Structure formats: C-alpha cells, structure tokens
GROMACS .gro file of C-alpha atoms in nm:
model
  134
    1UNK     CA    1  -0.872   0.572  -0.516
    2UNK     CA    2  -0.885   0.480  -0.188
    3UNK     CA    3  -0.469   0.467  -0.096
    4UNK     CA    4  -0.509   0.836  -0.286
    5UNK     CA    5  -0.710   0.917   0.033
    6UNK     CA    6  -0.623   0.662   0.301
    7UNK     CA    7  -0.241   0.870   0.234
    8UNK     CA    8  -0.375   1.170   0.179
    9UNK     CA    9  -0.491   1.115   0.513
   10UNK     CA   10  -0.277   1.009   0.677
   11UNK     CA   11   0.011   1.264   0.561
   12UNK     CA   12  -0.241   1.539   0.711
   13UNK     CA   13  -0.275   1.318   1.007
   14UNK     CA   14   0.139   1.281   1.074
   15UNK     CA   15   0.166   1.669   0.938
   16UNK     CA   16  -0.124   1.787   1.200
   17UNK     CA   17   0.052   1.570   1.515
   18UNK     CA   18   0.411   1.729   1.461
   19UNK     CA   19   0.281   2.114   1.461
   20UNK     CA   20   0.034   2.072   1.766
   21UNK     CA   21   0.330   1.914   1.897
   22UNK     CA   22   0.628   2.117   1.824
   23UNK     CA   23   0.413   2.437   1.835
   24UNK     CA   24   0.538   2.477   2.254
   25UNK     CA   25   0.909   2.493   2.074
   26UNK     CA   26   0.922   2.621   1.763
   27UNK     CA   27   1.311   2.747   1.902
   28UNK     CA   28   1.372   2.402   1.869
   29UNK     CA   29   1.185   2.261   1.542
   30UNK     CA   30   1.453   2.195   1.246
   31UNK     CA   31   1.150   2.100   1.053
   32UNK     CA   32   0.976   2.392   0.738
   33UNK     CA   33   0.648   2.184   0.579
   34UNK     CA   34   0.721   2.282   0.239
   35UNK     CA   35   0.489   2.224  -0.055
   36UNK     CA   36   0.566   2.128  -0.393
   37UNK     CA   37   0.421   2.262  -0.703
   38UNK     CA   38   0.426   2.050  -1.025
   39UNK     CA   39   0.280   2.232  -1.382
   40UNK     CA   40   0.262   2.050  -1.696
   41UNK     CA   41   0.122   2.108  -2.017
   42UNK     CA   42   0.200   1.866  -2.210
   43UNK     CA   43   0.094   1.761  -2.607
   44UNK     CA   44  -0.186   1.518  -2.680
   45UNK     CA   45  -0.199   1.525  -3.071
   46UNK     CA   46  -0.160   1.176  -3.141
   47UNK     CA   47  -0.167   0.883  -2.924
   48UNK     CA   48   0.174   0.806  -2.827
   49UNK     CA   49   0.138   1.196  -2.641
   50UNK     CA   50  -0.124   1.103  -2.471
   51UNK     CA   51  -0.019   0.778  -2.328
   52UNK     CA   52   0.316   0.976  -2.214
   53UNK     CA   53   0.064   1.234  -2.103
   54UNK     CA   54  -0.113   0.977  -1.836
   55UNK     CA   55   0.179   0.849  -1.822
   56UNK     CA   56   0.325   1.152  -1.601
   57UNK     CA   57   0.018   1.189  -1.429
   58UNK     CA   58  -0.069   0.898  -1.289
   59UNK     CA   59   0.301   0.907  -1.187
   60UNK     CA   60   0.261   1.222  -0.979
   61UNK     CA   61  -0.081   1.123  -0.876
   62UNK     CA   62   0.103   0.769  -0.740
   63UNK     CA   63   0.353   0.963  -0.572
   64UNK     CA   64   0.110   1.139  -0.381
   65UNK     CA   65   0.063   1.502  -0.581
   66UNK     CA   66  -0.254   1.598  -0.572
   67UNK     CA   67  -0.461   1.823  -0.812
   68UNK     CA   68  -0.550   2.140  -0.771
   69UNK     CA   69  -0.610   2.270  -1.114
   70UNK     CA   70  -0.566   2.101  -1.424
   71UNK     CA   71  -0.246   2.021  -1.491
   72UNK     CA   72  -0.164   2.186  -1.104
   73UNK     CA   73  -0.097   1.942  -0.888
   74UNK     CA   74   0.040   1.963  -0.557
   75UNK     CA   75   0.227   1.794  -0.288
   76UNK     CA   76   0.389   1.789   0.092
   77UNK     CA   77   0.697   1.783   0.190
   78UNK     CA   78   0.809   1.755   0.537
   79UNK     CA   79   1.156   1.989   0.496
   80UNK     CA   80   1.323   2.125   0.278
   81UNK     CA   81   1.570   1.824   0.144
   82UNK     CA   82   1.258   1.618   0.011
   83UNK     CA   83   1.098   1.915  -0.132
   84UNK     CA   84   1.436   1.888  -0.353
   85UNK     CA   85   1.428   1.532  -0.344
   86UNK     CA   86   1.046   1.455  -0.474
   87UNK     CA   87   1.155   1.749  -0.796
   88UNK     CA   88   1.404   1.552  -0.841
   89UNK     CA   89   1.164   1.222  -0.876
   90UNK     CA   90   0.983   1.414  -1.090
   91UNK     CA   91   1.259   1.527  -1.345
   92UNK     CA   92   1.373   1.135  -1.342
   93UNK     CA   93   0.988   1.075  -1.514
   94UNK     CA   94   0.905   1.356  -1.716
   95UNK     CA   95   0.766   1.372  -2.067
   96UNK     CA   96   0.975   1.402  -2.342
   97UNK     CA   97   0.782   1.688  -2.496
   98UNK     CA   98   0.612   2.026  -2.328
   99UNK     CA   99   0.699   2.200  -2.049
  100UNK     CA  100   0.709   2.043  -1.682
  101UNK     CA  101   0.787   2.330  -1.414
  102UNK     CA  102   0.870   2.238  -1.036
  103UNK     CA  103   0.934   2.469  -0.815
  104UNK     CA  104   0.866   2.460  -0.336
  105UNK     CA  105   0.733   2.761  -0.103
  106UNK     CA  106   0.682   2.673   0.243
  107UNK     CA  107   0.319   2.546   0.405
  108UNK     CA  108   0.303   2.992   0.539
  109UNK     CA  109   0.341   3.087   0.162
  110UNK     CA  110   0.140   2.790   0.035
  111UNK     CA  111  -0.204   2.902   0.329
  112UNK     CA  112  -0.162   3.267   0.194
  113UNK     CA  113  -0.277   3.207  -0.183
  114UNK     CA  114  -0.573   3.424  -0.262
  115UNK     CA  115  -0.908   3.356  -0.486
  116UNK     CA  116  -0.917   3.596  -0.705
  117UNK     CA  117  -1.197   3.366  -0.938
  118UNK     CA  118  -1.397   3.102  -0.800
  119UNK     CA  119  -1.348   2.888  -0.480
  120UNK     CA  120  -1.119   2.577  -0.336
  121UNK     CA  121  -1.398   2.242  -0.424
  122UNK     CA  122  -1.230   1.980  -0.344
  123UNK     CA  123  -1.354   1.610  -0.248
  124UNK     CA  124  -1.059   1.531  -0.051
  125UNK     CA  125  -1.113   1.618   0.354
  126UNK     CA  126  -0.793   1.854   0.397
  127UNK     CA  127  -0.905   2.001   0.848
  128UNK     CA  128  -0.904   1.819   1.144
  129UNK     CA  129  -1.251   1.883   1.192
  130UNK     CA  130  -1.330   1.482   1.182
  131UNK     CA  131  -1.059   1.407   1.286
  132UNK     CA  132  -1.032   1.109   1.564
  133UNK     CA  133  -0.705   1.104   1.736
  134UNK     CA  134  -0.654   0.674   1.901
   0.00000   0.00000   0.00000
C-alpha cells in the first residue's frame, strides 16, 4: 500500500510539475496526457476463477492502476504511445475467461466526468493543495 501511494504521489507530482512548466508553451508541447481505463467482469465460481481474478487485479495495481469503481481501474499515461503500451501490457496479462475492456481518453475528457449519483470518495491525495516542492 505504501509503495502504491508513493507511485501515485510521484505520478501526480510529475504531472503537476510538467503541466505548470509547459503552460506558457502550449504550441511547443508534444505531450498529451491520457488516461487508460480498464473495465473487467471475470467469473468467480470456482477457486481457480477466484485465483485468476486476484492475479489480474493485483497485476493492475502493481502496474500503477487506481480503482475508480469495483472492476473499473484507471492509470495516467504521458501520451498516446505510452497509453497503447499500457493497454498492450494489460492484453498480455489478461485472464483466460471473462470480459476485459480497455480504452484511453485525454486528461481533459477525463476531467469532465460527471457524478450522477454519489460523490468521489478516495483516501488517495490527488490534489496539490499540500504539495511541497523541494
């Protein structure tokens, strides 16, 4: 859990630092931050199915994905090429049975997600409110 938090904080720090340093040079920026969303519905009837489900979910978490909802995970990618590589990695580690879907969207599109019912609850610090730059 601690390593996951460190990864997330580092990703967010690098994202914020790059975004603020390049805000004046919008024409010269070749990076376009993307979000990779992975959704899956895997069978959990037998113990082998449960083992495969846990292996896939742990692979996503170790790869830097964060849970948005149950069976919906997302990861920040630097650009479209990196997003394609992330999806290829998920494809390589897919389970044998069940349904796994992945797509990518820009950070701007991701920021426009609207909460119809409920609110965002997260124990993960995802704002720069208390960020200290050394």
